[in-house]
Amino acid sequence: MKVLDSPVLESVRPFISDNTVQLYQSLNEHQAFYMLDNMTLTKFRKQISNLPLLLQAFHQSPIFLIPDAVLEESCRNIPTKERYNDYYFELFKQLSEKKQLYILSMQTIYHLLEKGMTKKQRILDVMKQLALQAFRVNRDIIHNLERCELSSISDLPKLRQIILHNGNNAGERFICFFSLLLVHQYYGPAYICSDDGKGVYTMYNTFVNNESLFGILGIDDFLGFKQQYILLSYDRILQLSIQNTKLSSEEIYAFVHSSGRNESRKVIYSLDGQSFHTEIKNANLAKWIEEGKIEISF
């Protein structure tokens, strides 16, 4: 069963599309896209009053992509349609009024690749090659991938199950994998919206010197890669929201203090050109953003 067919998602189903044709047309028009994980959706839901301001950070594209594994996770967390409606209805309603919400599955990605690659076996080969590079530090996944034969679209559930692995960080794995596949098709930049250090940032660090990955993507080096694969932590989203609006000093401070950000989270940033990986208190973050002194990487 497709996740959108789940009774739990009944109330939000009208706001999310799985139409591959429409997504293909939209990607060709806008190129760039945003990938959202469950953590980001939860933060947006908790900040529904700040949502119009938060969405100012997403000015590069109207395309919001949510892997099916991420929606499955949200359904497990909130397993009844009544509770799901109470929790998420208003968020998805408001998001759909400003953005195009699409759900991504293995089949959706396959059909998108099919439009740019004539040989079906070539599509499956690329999917496997990119999976091998994306998850190369996970021995269990790599072991299973190497033994997995992909000969037709009917084999995609096997690939999906391998990537799901034990379920931990599964949503983030699909975010990274699907983003790489779309970048391979010359869409991008891919904006990865997540605070997940282990599931997203650690994987990103494995790409730094991966020349095999760059070769598959048709990218020269990591400098070219990081222009097409961009991490957006919640703190970075806050910074972009403020930069893209004309807020007074008082409004900036009020926004940051009410943002629900985790002050104990270690932020990767530069301040006046010097690199740091430390916690940032709300008052300091607001001050540094207002003064234009900080650049947040993750």
Coordinates of C-alpha atoms in Angstrom, one line a residue:
M1 CA 0.0 0.0 0.0
K2 CA 1.2 3.5 -0.9
V3 CA 1.7 5.6 2.2
L4 CA -0.7 8.2 0.8
D5 CA -3.4 5.6 0.9
S6 CA -3.1 5.2 4.6
P7 CA -6.3 6.1 6.5
V8 CA -4.1 8.1 8.9
L9 CA -3.3 10.6 6.2
E10 CA -6.9 11.1 5.1
S11 CA -7.2 14.8 6.2
V12 CA -3.9 15.9 4.7
R13 CA -4.0 13.8 1.5
P14 CA -5.6 16.6 -0.6
F15 CA -2.5 18.8 0.1
I16 CA 0.2 16.3 -1.1
S17 CA 0.7 15.1 -4.6
D18 CA 2.3 11.9 -6.0
N19 CA 1.7 13.0 -9.6
T20 CA 5.0 12.2 -11.4
V21 CA 4.1 14.1 -14.6
Q22 CA 3.4 17.3 -12.7
L23 CA 6.5 16.9 -10.6
Y24 CA 8.6 16.3 -13.7
Q25 CA 7.2 19.5 -15.3
S26 CA 7.8 21.5 -12.1
L27 CA 11.4 20.3 -11.7
N28 CA 12.1 21.2 -15.3
E29 CA 10.7 24.7 -14.7
H30 CA 12.3 25.4 -11.3
Q31 CA 15.3 23.0 -11.1
A32 CA 15.9 23.6 -7.4
F33 CA 14.0 21.7 -4.7
Y34 CA 13.8 21.3 -0.9
M35 CA 13.8 17.9 0.9
L36 CA 12.0 17.9 4.3
D37 CA 12.5 15.4 7.1
N38 CA 10.1 14.6 9.9
M39 CA 12.0 16.8 12.3
T40 CA 11.6 19.8 10.1
L41 CA 7.9 19.1 9.6
T42 CA 7.5 18.9 13.4
K43 CA 9.3 22.2 14.0
F44 CA 7.1 23.9 11.4
R45 CA 4.0 22.5 13.0
K46 CA 5.1 23.8 16.4
Q47 CA 5.9 27.2 14.9
I48 CA 2.7 27.5 12.9
S49 CA 2.3 31.2 14.0
N50 CA 5.8 31.9 12.6
L51 CA 5.3 29.8 9.4
P52 CA 4.8 32.7 7.0
L53 CA 8.1 34.2 8.2
L54 CA 9.9 30.8 8.2
L55 CA 8.8 30.2 4.6
Q56 CA 10.7 33.4 3.5
A57 CA 13.9 31.2 3.8
F58 CA 12.6 29.0 0.9
H59 CA 12.9 31.5 -1.9
Q60 CA 14.9 29.3 -4.4
S61 CA 12.0 27.0 -5.4
P62 CA 8.3 26.3 -4.6
I63 CA 9.0 22.5 -4.7
F64 CA 8.8 20.7 -1.3
L65 CA 9.6 17.0 -1.5
I66 CA 8.9 14.5 1.3
P67 CA 10.1 10.9 0.9
D68 CA 7.4 8.3 1.7
A69 CA 9.6 6.9 4.5
V70 CA 9.3 10.3 6.2
L71 CA 5.5 10.3 6.0
E72 CA 5.5 6.7 7.2
E73 CA 7.5 7.8 10.3
S74 CA 5.1 10.6 11.0
C75 CA 2.2 8.0 10.8
R76 CA 4.0 5.7 13.3
N77 CA 4.4 8.7 15.6
I78 CA 0.8 9.7 15.3
P79 CA -1.1 6.5 14.4
T80 CA -4.7 7.7 14.3
K81 CA -6.3 9.9 11.6
E82 CA -8.1 12.0 14.3
R83 CA -4.8 12.8 16.1
Y84 CA -3.0 13.3 12.8
N85 CA -5.6 15.7 11.6
D86 CA -5.4 17.7 14.9
Y87 CA -1.6 17.8 14.7
Y88 CA -0.8 18.3 11.0
F89 CA -3.9 19.5 9.1
E90 CA -3.3 23.2 9.5
L91 CA 0.4 22.8 8.7
F92 CA -0.1 21.0 5.4
K93 CA -2.9 23.3 4.5
Q94 CA -0.8 26.4 4.9
L95 CA 2.2 24.8 3.3
S96 CA 0.2 23.8 0.2
E97 CA -1.1 27.4 -0.1
K98 CA 2.5 28.6 -0.6
K99 CA 4.4 25.6 -1.9
Q100 CA 4.0 22.5 -4.1
L101 CA 4.1 19.4 -1.8
Y102 CA 5.1 16.1 -3.4
I103 CA 5.7 12.7 -1.9
L104 CA 8.6 10.8 -3.3
S105 CA 8.9 7.0 -3.6
M106 CA 11.3 4.6 -5.3
Q107 CA 8.8 4.3 -8.1
T108 CA 8.4 8.1 -8.5
I109 CA 12.2 8.5 -8.7
Y110 CA 12.4 5.6 -11.2
H111 CA 9.8 7.2 -13.5
L112 CA 11.6 10.6 -13.2
L113 CA 14.8 9.0 -14.3
E114 CA 13.0 7.1 -17.0
K115 CA 12.2 10.4 -18.7
G116 CA 15.9 11.2 -19.1
M117 CA 17.4 7.8 -19.6
T118 CA 16.2 5.5 -22.3
K119 CA 17.7 2.2 -21.1
K120 CA 15.8 0.8 -18.1
Q121 CA 18.8 -1.2 -17.0
R122 CA 20.9 1.9 -17.0
I123 CA 18.3 3.5 -14.5
L124 CA 18.7 0.6 -12.1
D125 CA 22.4 0.6 -12.5
V126 CA 22.6 4.3 -11.6
M127 CA 20.3 3.8 -8.6
K128 CA 22.5 0.9 -7.3
Q129 CA 25.8 2.8 -7.9
L130 CA 24.6 5.9 -6.1
A131 CA 23.3 3.8 -3.2
L132 CA 26.7 2.1 -2.9
Q133 CA 28.4 5.5 -2.8
A134 CA 25.9 7.2 -0.5
F135 CA 25.9 4.5 2.1
R136 CA 29.5 3.2 1.8
V137 CA 30.3 3.6 5.5
N138 CA 27.3 1.4 6.5
R139 CA 28.7 -2.1 6.1
D140 CA 25.4 -3.9 6.5
I141 CA 23.7 -1.8 3.8
I142 CA 26.7 -2.2 1.5
H143 CA 26.8 -6.0 2.0
N144 CA 23.2 -6.3 1.1
L145 CA 23.4 -3.9 -1.8
E146 CA 26.3 -5.8 -3.3
R147 CA 24.2 -9.0 -3.3
C148 CA 21.1 -7.3 -4.6
E149 CA 20.4 -7.8 -8.3
L150 CA 18.2 -5.2 -10.0
S151 CA 16.7 -6.2 -13.3
S152 CA 13.3 -4.5 -13.4
I153 CA 11.1 -2.0 -11.6
S154 CA 9.6 -4.9 -9.7
D155 CA 13.0 -5.2 -7.8
L156 CA 12.7 -1.7 -6.3
P157 CA 11.0 -2.9 -3.1
K158 CA 14.2 -5.0 -2.5
L159 CA 16.3 -1.9 -2.8
R160 CA 14.0 0.1 -0.6
Q161 CA 14.1 -2.5 2.1
I162 CA 17.9 -2.6 2.1
I163 CA 18.0 1.2 2.5
L164 CA 15.4 1.1 5.3
H165 CA 17.8 -1.2 7.1
N166 CA 16.9 -1.2 10.8
G167 CA 14.7 1.9 10.5
N168 CA 17.1 4.3 12.4
N169 CA 17.7 7.5 10.3
A170 CA 15.7 5.8 7.4
G171 CA 14.0 9.0 6.4
E172 CA 17.3 10.9 6.2
R173 CA 18.8 8.1 4.2
F174 CA 16.1 8.4 1.6
I175 CA 16.4 12.2 1.6
C176 CA 20.1 11.9 0.7
F177 CA 19.6 9.1 -1.8
F178 CA 16.7 10.7 -3.6
S179 CA 18.5 14.1 -3.7
L180 CA 21.6 12.5 -5.3
L181 CA 19.5 10.8 -7.9
L182 CA 17.8 14.1 -8.8
V183 CA 21.1 15.9 -8.9
H184 CA 22.3 13.2 -11.3
Q185 CA 19.4 14.2 -13.5
Y186 CA 20.7 17.8 -13.5
Y187 CA 18.0 19.1 -11.1
G188 CA 19.2 21.2 -8.2
P189 CA 20.4 22.7 -6.1
A190 CA 19.0 20.1 -3.6
Y191 CA 18.3 21.8 -0.3
I192 CA 18.4 19.2 2.5
C193 CA 16.2 20.5 5.4
S194 CA 17.2 18.6 8.6
D195 CA 18.9 19.0 12.0
D196 CA 20.0 15.4 12.0
G197 CA 23.7 15.3 12.5
K198 CA 24.2 11.6 12.3
G199 CA 21.7 10.9 9.5
V200 CA 22.5 13.9 7.3
Y201 CA 25.7 15.7 8.2
T202 CA 27.8 12.6 8.9
M203 CA 26.8 11.2 5.5
Y204 CA 27.6 14.6 3.9
N205 CA 31.1 14.4 5.3
T206 CA 31.6 11.0 3.6
F207 CA 31.0 12.7 0.3
V208 CA 33.9 15.2 0.7
N209 CA 36.6 13.1 -1.1
N210 CA 34.4 10.6 -2.9
E211 CA 35.6 11.0 -6.5
S212 CA 33.5 8.0 -7.5
L213 CA 30.4 9.7 -6.4
F214 CA 31.3 12.9 -8.2
G215 CA 32.0 10.9 -11.4
I216 CA 28.6 9.3 -11.3
L217 CA 27.0 12.7 -10.8
G218 CA 29.1 14.3 -13.5
I219 CA 30.5 16.8 -11.1
D220 CA 34.2 17.8 -11.0
D221 CA 34.9 18.0 -7.3
F222 CA 33.5 18.7 -3.9
L223 CA 33.4 22.4 -4.6
G224 CA 31.0 21.7 -7.4
F225 CA 29.1 19.1 -5.3
K226 CA 28.4 21.5 -2.4
Q227 CA 26.9 24.0 -4.8
Q228 CA 24.3 21.4 -5.8
Y229 CA 23.8 19.7 -2.4
I230 CA 23.1 22.2 0.3
L231 CA 22.3 21.5 4.0
L232 CA 19.7 23.6 5.7
S233 CA 19.5 23.2 9.4
Y234 CA 16.8 24.9 11.4
D235 CA 19.2 27.5 12.5
R236 CA 20.2 28.2 8.9
I237 CA 16.5 28.4 8.0
L238 CA 16.1 31.1 10.7
Q239 CA 19.0 33.0 9.4
L240 CA 17.7 32.9 5.8
S241 CA 14.2 33.9 7.0
I242 CA 15.6 37.0 8.6
Q243 CA 17.9 37.9 5.8
N244 CA 15.0 37.7 3.3
T245 CA 12.7 40.0 5.2
K246 CA 13.0 43.5 6.6
L247 CA 12.6 43.0 10.3
S248 CA 13.5 45.6 13.0
S249 CA 16.0 44.7 15.7
E250 CA 13.2 44.0 18.1
E251 CA 11.4 41.8 15.6
I252 CA 14.6 39.8 15.0
Y253 CA 15.1 39.2 18.7
A254 CA 11.4 38.3 19.2
F255 CA 11.4 35.9 16.3
V256 CA 14.6 34.0 17.4
H257 CA 13.4 33.8 21.0
S258 CA 10.0 32.4 19.9
S259 CA 11.4 30.1 17.2
G260 CA 11.7 27.0 19.4
R261 CA 15.3 26.4 18.3
N262 CA 17.4 24.2 20.5
E263 CA 20.0 26.4 22.3
S264 CA 22.0 23.3 23.3
R265 CA 22.5 22.1 19.8
K266 CA 26.1 22.6 18.5
V267 CA 26.0 24.8 15.4
I268 CA 28.6 24.7 12.6
Y269 CA 29.2 28.3 11.6
S270 CA 31.7 31.0 10.9
L271 CA 31.9 34.3 12.8
D272 CA 33.9 37.2 11.2
G273 CA 35.5 34.5 9.1
Q274 CA 36.5 32.2 12.0
S275 CA 35.0 28.7 12.1
F276 CA 33.2 27.4 15.2
H277 CA 31.2 24.3 16.3
T278 CA 29.5 25.4 19.5
E279 CA 26.2 26.1 21.1
I280 CA 24.6 29.5 20.4
K281 CA 22.3 31.3 22.8
N282 CA 19.2 32.9 21.3
A283 CA 20.4 36.4 22.2
N284 CA 23.8 35.9 20.5
L285 CA 22.2 34.3 17.4
A286 CA 19.8 37.2 16.9
K287 CA 22.6 39.8 17.5
W288 CA 25.0 38.1 15.1
I289 CA 22.4 37.7 12.4
E290 CA 21.3 41.3 12.7
E291 CA 24.9 42.5 12.4
G292 CA 25.6 40.2 9.5
K293 CA 28.5 38.6 11.3
I294 CA 27.5 34.9 11.2
E295 CA 27.3 32.4 8.4
I296 CA 25.7 29.1 9.4
S297 CA 26.7 25.9 7.7
F298 CA 24.7 23.4 9.7

